[in-house]
mmCIF file of C-alpha atoms in Angstrom:
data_model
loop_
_atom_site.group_PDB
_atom_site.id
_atom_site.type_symbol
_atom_site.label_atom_id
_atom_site.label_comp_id
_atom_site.label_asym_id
_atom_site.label_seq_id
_atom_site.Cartn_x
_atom_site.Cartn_y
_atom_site.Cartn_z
ATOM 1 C CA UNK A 1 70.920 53.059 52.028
ATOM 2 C CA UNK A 2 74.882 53.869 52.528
ATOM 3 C CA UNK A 3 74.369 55.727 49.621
ATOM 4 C CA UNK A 4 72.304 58.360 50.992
ATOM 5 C CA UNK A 5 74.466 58.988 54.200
ATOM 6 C CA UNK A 6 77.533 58.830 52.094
ATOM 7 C CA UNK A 7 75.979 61.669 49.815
ATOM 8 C CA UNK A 8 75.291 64.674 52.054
ATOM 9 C CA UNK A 9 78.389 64.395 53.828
ATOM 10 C CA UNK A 10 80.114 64.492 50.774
ATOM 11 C CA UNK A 11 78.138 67.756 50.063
ATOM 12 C CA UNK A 12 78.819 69.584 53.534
ATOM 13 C CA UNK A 13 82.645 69.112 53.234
ATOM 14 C CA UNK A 14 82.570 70.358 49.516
ATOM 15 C CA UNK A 15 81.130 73.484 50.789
ATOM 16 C CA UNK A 16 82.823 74.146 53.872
ATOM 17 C CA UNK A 17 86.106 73.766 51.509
ATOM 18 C CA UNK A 18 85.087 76.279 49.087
ATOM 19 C CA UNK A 19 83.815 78.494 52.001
ATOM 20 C CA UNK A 20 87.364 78.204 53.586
ATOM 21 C CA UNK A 21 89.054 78.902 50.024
ATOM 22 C CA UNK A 22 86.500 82.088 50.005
ATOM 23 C CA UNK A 23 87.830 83.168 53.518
ATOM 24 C CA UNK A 24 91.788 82.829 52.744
ATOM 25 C CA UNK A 25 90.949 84.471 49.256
ATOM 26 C CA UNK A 26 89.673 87.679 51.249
ATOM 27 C CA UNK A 27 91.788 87.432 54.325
ATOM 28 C CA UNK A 28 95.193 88.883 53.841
ATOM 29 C CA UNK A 29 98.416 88.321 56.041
ATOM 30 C CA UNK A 30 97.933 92.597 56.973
ATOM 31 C CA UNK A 31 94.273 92.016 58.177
ATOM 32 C CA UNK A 32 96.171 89.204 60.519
ATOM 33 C CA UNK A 33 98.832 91.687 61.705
ATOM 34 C CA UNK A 34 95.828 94.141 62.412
ATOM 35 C CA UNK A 35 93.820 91.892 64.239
ATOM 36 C CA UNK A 36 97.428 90.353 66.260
ATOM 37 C CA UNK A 37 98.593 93.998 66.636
ATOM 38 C CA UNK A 38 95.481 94.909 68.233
ATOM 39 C CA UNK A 39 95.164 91.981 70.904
ATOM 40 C CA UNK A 40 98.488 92.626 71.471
ATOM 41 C CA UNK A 41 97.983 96.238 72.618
ATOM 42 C CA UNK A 42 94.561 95.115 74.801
ATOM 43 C CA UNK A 43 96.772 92.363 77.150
ATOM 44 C CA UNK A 44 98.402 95.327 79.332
ATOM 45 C CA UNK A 45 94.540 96.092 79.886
ATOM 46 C CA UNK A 46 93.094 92.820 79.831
ATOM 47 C CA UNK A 47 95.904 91.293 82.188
ATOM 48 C CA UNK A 48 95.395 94.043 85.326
ATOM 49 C CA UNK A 49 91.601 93.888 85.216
ATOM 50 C CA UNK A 50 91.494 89.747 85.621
ATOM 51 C CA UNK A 51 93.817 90.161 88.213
ATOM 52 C CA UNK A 52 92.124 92.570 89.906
ATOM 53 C CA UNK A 53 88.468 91.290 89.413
ATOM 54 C CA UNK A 54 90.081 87.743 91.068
ATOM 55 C CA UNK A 55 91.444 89.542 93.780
ATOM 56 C CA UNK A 56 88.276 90.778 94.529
ATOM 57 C CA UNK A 57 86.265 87.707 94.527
ATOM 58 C CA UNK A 58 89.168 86.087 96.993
ATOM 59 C CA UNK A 59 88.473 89.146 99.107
ATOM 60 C CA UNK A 60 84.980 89.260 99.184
ATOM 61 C CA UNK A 61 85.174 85.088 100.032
ATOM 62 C CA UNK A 62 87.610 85.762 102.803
ATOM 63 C CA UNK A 63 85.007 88.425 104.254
ATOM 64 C CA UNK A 64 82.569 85.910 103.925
ATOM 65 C CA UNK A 65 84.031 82.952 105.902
ATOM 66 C CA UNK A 66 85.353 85.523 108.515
ATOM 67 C CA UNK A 67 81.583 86.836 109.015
ATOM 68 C CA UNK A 68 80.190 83.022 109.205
ATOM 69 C CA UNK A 69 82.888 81.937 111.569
ATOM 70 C CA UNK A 70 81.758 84.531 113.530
#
């Protein structure tokens, strides 16, 4: 019975291997500098509008608890 748990296991790394060598075949070290580049140039973006949309959900919370303690 061993034998048939063993088996497909076997099977489902050989193929996630040889989908991995696929991916690293096609993938090339300028697609990564592309891809860094770009989520490099979205943090001044990114950074600002977490901060802001954080701010905003203290304020609105503060409002909140000021208008129940009321």
């Amino acid at each position: 019975m061993t034998g048939f748990v063993i088996a497909p296991v076997v099977r489902a790394s050989q193929s996630a291997a040889s989908a991995t060598g696929k991916i690293a075949s096609v993938v090339t070290a300028d697609m990564m500098n592309g891809v860094l580049d770009e989520v490099i140039a979205l943090l001044p973006v990114c950074i600002p509008v977490m901060i802001s949309f954080i701010g905003l959900r203290k304020g609105i919370s503060f409002i909140q608890s000021v208008l129940h303690a009321a």
